Amino acid sequence: MQNLLDDWSFVSVDLEITNVCNSRCAVCPREAITRPVGAMEAERFRRIAEILGECASLVSLSGMGDPLFHPQVFSFCSELRGRGTDVSIALNPASLAGANTLAELVASQPNSIVVSFPSSRKEVFERICPKISYERALQATRSLIRLAKGKAGLAVSGIRTRINPDEEPEFVRFWRSEGVRAEMRVCHGRGGNLARTELYIPAERGLAPQRCGLFSFHSFVTWQGDVLACCHDLTGETRLGNLLEEGREEIARRKTELLRAGMPFDVCTRCDEPLRTCSVPAGPPPADRRARRRFFQKLKNGSG
């Protein structure tokens, strides 16, 4: 049996505990989802958490839904942390409603909380996030910053689009003045599913269906336990198997075969995700979680 810690397949995992969301952000192609919509049951979660704990995975509660829409999100986060798993949770400020939600979030002890706050410019923010006012989103995020101080790492993530391509220095300064780390990522086409051309222009890189560096060290697990090649697969066409039915080793074997042969999926031919151009890692992954975190931080910093 292969040593779980020598395999890159599940070093980094996006765990989609639900794909339900009502934020309707302009850079999210939710209207194109055709795979089933729902939420992960507690027993399914427990079994998946056990597998990911054995793999020493770095787990992000994220995907095509808002994790705070799951009624057990905080107990799920606490269970992962109880297994020694590093947990990040990605949030939309529209879901940060009420002091109780914020307090429970911090009490569940995620290692890090990432607030997706697309722009520090009011007019850009409200164009991208029409379901919440800039002022209300800023108030909720500031409340979370105060509650999380000294208890959980917190960062703010923005997005560079056609209407704010030069904002990043301003964005970083704004959030630094609030006492938190911030970064902006370039808007990409979410596997060709994003069609809002007023915000996004397809990039030229990474459109050929060849070897995907991101696929080599990152896995996406749906609320049903299916492992898809990518979170941008909105139809389920890239299904590699179910983590609880086929098992981790069989899915890792299938990933290895695809890396050798090249990505055969249609969604890959339309992809301009910057991280797909990363080199496939050589040798085993870092053994401890801190070294793994450093690897991914270096990767992100170099991805542009």
mmCIF file of N, CA and C in Angstrom, residues 23-27 91-96 115-142 156-161 163-164 167 170-171 174-175 184 199:
data_model
loop_
_atom_site.group_PDB
_atom_site.id
_atom_site.type_symbol
_atom_site.label_atom_id
_atom_site.label_comp_id
_atom_site.label_asym_id
_atom_site.label_seq_id
_atom_site.Cartn_x
_atom_site.Cartn_y
_atom_site.Cartn_z
ATOM 1 N N SER A 23 -25.761 34.427 -3.482
ATOM 2 C CA SER A 23 -25.114 35.731 -3.612
ATOM 3 C C SER A 23 -25.145 36.274 -5.036
ATOM 4 N N ARG A 24 -25.122 35.402 -6.023
ATOM 5 C CA ARG A 24 -25.211 35.800 -7.433
ATOM 6 C C ARG A 24 -24.137 36.822 -7.830
ATOM 7 N N CYS A 25 -22.913 36.540 -7.467
ATOM 8 C CA CYS A 25 -21.813 37.429 -7.827
ATOM 9 C C CYS A 25 -21.570 37.387 -9.332
ATOM 10 N N ALA A 26 -21.189 38.522 -9.895
ATOM 11 C CA ALA A 26 -21.056 38.630 -11.341
ATOM 12 C C ALA A 26 -19.890 37.827 -11.898
ATOM 13 N N VAL A 27 -18.938 37.427 -11.064
ATOM 14 C CA VAL A 27 -17.799 36.640 -11.542
ATOM 15 C C VAL A 27 -17.962 35.161 -11.205
ATOM 16 N N LEU A 91 -15.307 32.737 2.392
ATOM 17 C CA LEU A 91 -16.618 33.316 2.664
ATOM 18 C C LEU A 91 -16.916 34.517 1.785
ATOM 19 N N ASN A 92 -18.180 34.684 1.515
ATOM 20 C CA ASN A 92 -18.676 35.882 0.868
ATOM 21 C C ASN A 92 -19.218 36.802 1.967
ATOM 22 N N PRO A 93 -18.899 38.104 1.957
ATOM 23 C CA PRO A 93 -19.388 38.979 3.028
ATOM 24 C C PRO A 93 -20.908 39.032 3.123
ATOM 25 N N ALA A 94 -21.606 38.665 2.052
ATOM 26 C CA ALA A 94 -23.069 38.674 2.089
ATOM 27 C C ALA A 94 -23.619 37.662 3.084
ATOM 28 N N SER A 95 -22.821 36.636 3.428
ATOM 29 C CA SER A 95 -23.291 35.612 4.363
ATOM 30 C C SER A 95 -22.876 35.887 5.802
ATOM 31 N N LEU A 96 -22.121 36.956 6.035
ATOM 32 C CA LEU A 96 -21.669 37.279 7.391
ATOM 33 C C LEU A 96 -22.726 38.108 8.105
ATOM 34 N N VAL A 115 -11.986 36.130 3.343
ATOM 35 C CA VAL A 115 -13.188 36.848 2.934
ATOM 36 C C VAL A 115 -13.013 37.301 1.492
ATOM 37 N N SER A 116 -13.908 36.848 0.635
ATOM 38 C CA SER A 116 -13.873 37.277 -0.768
ATOM 39 C C SER A 116 -14.554 38.636 -0.873
ATOM 40 N N PHE A 117 -13.747 39.666 -0.900
ATOM 41 C CA PHE A 117 -14.229 41.049 -0.953
ATOM 42 C C PHE A 117 -13.662 41.629 -2.244
ATOM 43 N N PRO A 118 -14.413 41.580 -3.341
ATOM 44 C CA PRO A 118 -13.809 41.770 -4.658
ATOM 45 C C PRO A 118 -13.071 43.076 -4.876
ATOM 46 N N SER A 119 -13.531 44.157 -4.261
ATOM 47 C CA SER A 119 -12.905 45.447 -4.512
ATOM 48 C C SER A 119 -13.114 46.375 -3.319
ATOM 49 N N SER A 120 -12.133 47.227 -3.062
ATOM 50 C CA SER A 120 -12.295 48.250 -2.030
ATOM 51 C C SER A 120 -12.968 49.501 -2.588
ATOM 52 N N ARG A 121 -13.261 49.493 -3.880
ATOM 53 C CA ARG A 121 -13.971 50.593 -4.507
ATOM 54 C C ARG A 121 -15.472 50.272 -4.522
ATOM 55 N N LYS A 122 -16.246 51.147 -3.947
ATOM 56 C CA LYS A 122 -17.683 50.898 -3.782
ATOM 57 C C LYS A 122 -18.383 50.558 -5.098
ATOM 58 N N GLU A 123 -18.116 51.328 -6.127
ATOM 59 C CA GLU A 123 -18.838 51.114 -7.380
ATOM 60 C C GLU A 123 -18.475 49.774 -8.030
ATOM 61 N N VAL A 124 -17.221 49.364 -7.870
ATOM 62 C CA VAL A 124 -16.797 48.074 -8.418
ATOM 63 C C VAL A 124 -17.372 46.939 -7.584
ATOM 64 N N PHE A 125 -17.282 47.071 -6.255
ATOM 65 C CA PHE A 125 -17.810 46.038 -5.363
ATOM 66 C C PHE A 125 -19.284 45.766 -5.662
ATOM 67 N N GLU A 126 -20.080 46.801 -5.743
ATOM 68 C CA GLU A 126 -21.532 46.605 -5.900
ATOM 69 C C GLU A 126 -21.900 46.137 -7.308
ATOM 70 N N ARG A 127 -21.027 46.353 -8.263
ATOM 71 C CA ARG A 127 -21.260 45.801 -9.597
ATOM 72 C C ARG A 127 -20.997 44.297 -9.613
ATOM 73 N N ILE A 128 -20.004 43.864 -8.835
ATOM 74 C CA ILE A 128 -19.668 42.440 -8.787
ATOM 75 C C ILE A 128 -20.553 41.692 -7.798
ATOM 76 N N CYS A 129 -20.899 42.325 -6.677
ATOM 77 C CA CYS A 129 -21.716 41.695 -5.628
ATOM 78 C C CYS A 129 -23.029 42.466 -5.451
ATOM 79 N N PRO A 130 -23.999 42.258 -6.302
ATOM 80 C CA PRO A 130 -25.222 43.061 -6.267
ATOM 81 C C PRO A 130 -26.167 42.733 -5.115
ATOM 82 N N LYS A 131 -25.921 41.636 -4.382
ATOM 83 C CA LYS A 131 -26.849 41.212 -3.333
ATOM 84 C C LYS A 131 -26.575 41.864 -1.979
ATOM 85 N N ILE A 132 -25.514 42.657 -1.880
ATOM 86 C CA ILE A 132 -25.191 43.300 -0.605
ATOM 87 C C ILE A 132 -24.556 44.656 -0.880
ATOM 88 N N SER A 133 -24.881 45.639 -0.039
ATOM 89 C CA SER A 133 -24.282 46.956 -0.214
ATOM 90 C C SER A 133 -22.828 46.932 0.260
ATOM 91 N N TYR A 134 -22.042 47.819 -0.319
ATOM 92 C CA TYR A 134 -20.644 47.941 0.078
ATOM 93 C C TYR A 134 -20.534 48.249 1.565
ATOM 94 N N GLU A 135 -21.351 49.174 2.053
ATOM 95 C CA GLU A 135 -21.273 49.585 3.461
ATOM 96 C C GLU A 135 -21.578 48.420 4.407
ATOM 97 N N ARG A 136 -22.604 47.648 4.087
ATOM 98 C CA ARG A 136 -22.967 46.513 4.938
ATOM 99 C C ARG A 136 -21.891 45.426 4.912
ATOM 100 N N ALA A 137 -21.327 45.179 3.725
ATOM 101 C CA ALA A 137 -20.268 44.183 3.608
ATOM 102 C C ALA A 137 -19.030 44.609 4.389
ATOM 103 N N LEU A 138 -18.703 45.891 4.312
ATOM 104 C CA LEU A 138 -17.535 46.396 5.024
ATOM 105 C C LEU A 138 -17.745 46.320 6.529
ATOM 106 N N GLN A 139 -18.937 46.652 6.985
ATOM 107 C CA GLN A 139 -19.242 46.571 8.419
ATOM 108 C C GLN A 139 -19.109 45.133 8.931
ATOM 109 N N ALA A 140 -19.661 44.176 8.181
ATOM 110 C CA ALA A 140 -19.587 42.778 8.594
ATOM 111 C C ALA A 140 -18.147 42.283 8.610
ATOM 112 N N THR A 141 -17.367 42.662 7.623
ATOM 113 C CA THR A 141 -15.974 42.223 7.551
ATOM 114 C C THR A 141 -15.157 42.832 8.681
ATOM 115 N N ARG A 142 -15.396 44.095 8.991
ATOM 116 C CA ARG A 142 -14.700 44.728 10.117
ATOM 117 C C ARG A 142 -15.052 44.053 11.437
ATOM 118 N N VAL A 156 -8.110 38.939 3.267
ATOM 119 C CA VAL A 156 -9.134 39.408 2.342
ATOM 120 C C VAL A 156 -8.614 39.206 0.925
ATOM 121 N N SER A 157 -9.463 38.649 0.081
ATOM 122 C CA SER A 157 -9.073 38.363 -1.300
ATOM 123 C C SER A 157 -9.941 39.169 -2.259
ATOM 124 N N GLY A 158 -9.294 39.916 -3.142
ATOM 125 C CA GLY A 158 -10.013 40.687 -4.150
ATOM 126 C C GLY A 158 -9.790 40.105 -5.526
ATOM 127 N N ILE A 159 -10.387 40.734 -6.529
ATOM 128 C CA ILE A 159 -10.281 40.216 -7.885
ATOM 129 C C ILE A 159 -10.066 41.350 -8.873
ATOM 130 N N ARG A 160 -9.086 41.167 -9.756
ATOM 131 C CA ARG A 160 -8.801 42.157 -10.791
ATOM 132 C C ARG A 160 -9.598 41.803 -12.044
ATOM 133 N N THR A 161 -10.399 42.745 -12.486
ATOM 134 C CA THR A 161 -11.225 42.541 -13.673
ATOM 135 C C THR A 161 -10.937 43.645 -14.685
ATOM 136 N N ILE A 163 -12.647 46.191 -15.144
ATOM 137 C CA ILE A 163 -13.050 47.503 -14.644
ATOM 138 C C ILE A 163 -12.199 47.980 -13.470
ATOM 139 N N ASN A 164 -11.274 47.131 -12.966
ATOM 140 C CA ASN A 164 -10.359 47.583 -11.897
ATOM 141 C C ASN A 164 -8.983 46.946 -12.055
ATOM 142 N N GLU A 167 -6.088 48.129 -9.478
ATOM 143 C CA GLU A 167 -6.494 48.417 -8.092
ATOM 144 C C GLU A 167 -5.604 47.785 -7.021
ATOM 145 N N GLU A 170 -3.785 49.810 -4.160
ATOM 146 C CA GLU A 170 -4.793 50.520 -3.364
ATOM 147 C C GLU A 170 -5.549 49.554 -2.447
ATOM 148 N N PHE A 171 -5.906 48.397 -2.978
ATOM 149 C CA PHE A 171 -6.644 47.372 -2.238
ATOM 150 C C PHE A 171 -5.824 46.873 -1.049
ATOM 151 N N PHE A 174 -5.575 49.549 1.639
ATOM 152 C CA PHE A 174 -6.844 49.719 2.341
ATOM 153 C C PHE A 174 -6.989 48.679 3.447
ATOM 154 N N TRP A 175 -6.756 47.421 3.127
ATOM 155 C CA TRP A 175 -6.955 46.374 4.123
ATOM 156 C C TRP A 175 -5.817 46.306 5.128
ATOM 157 N N MET A 184 -4.959 40.400 -4.401
ATOM 158 C CA MET A 184 -5.926 40.340 -5.502
ATOM 159 C C MET A 184 -5.463 39.292 -6.498
ATOM 160 N N LEU A 199 -16.535 42.189 -17.704
ATOM 161 C CA LEU A 199 -15.643 42.067 -16.558
ATOM 162 C C LEU A 199 -14.402 41.236 -16.854
#
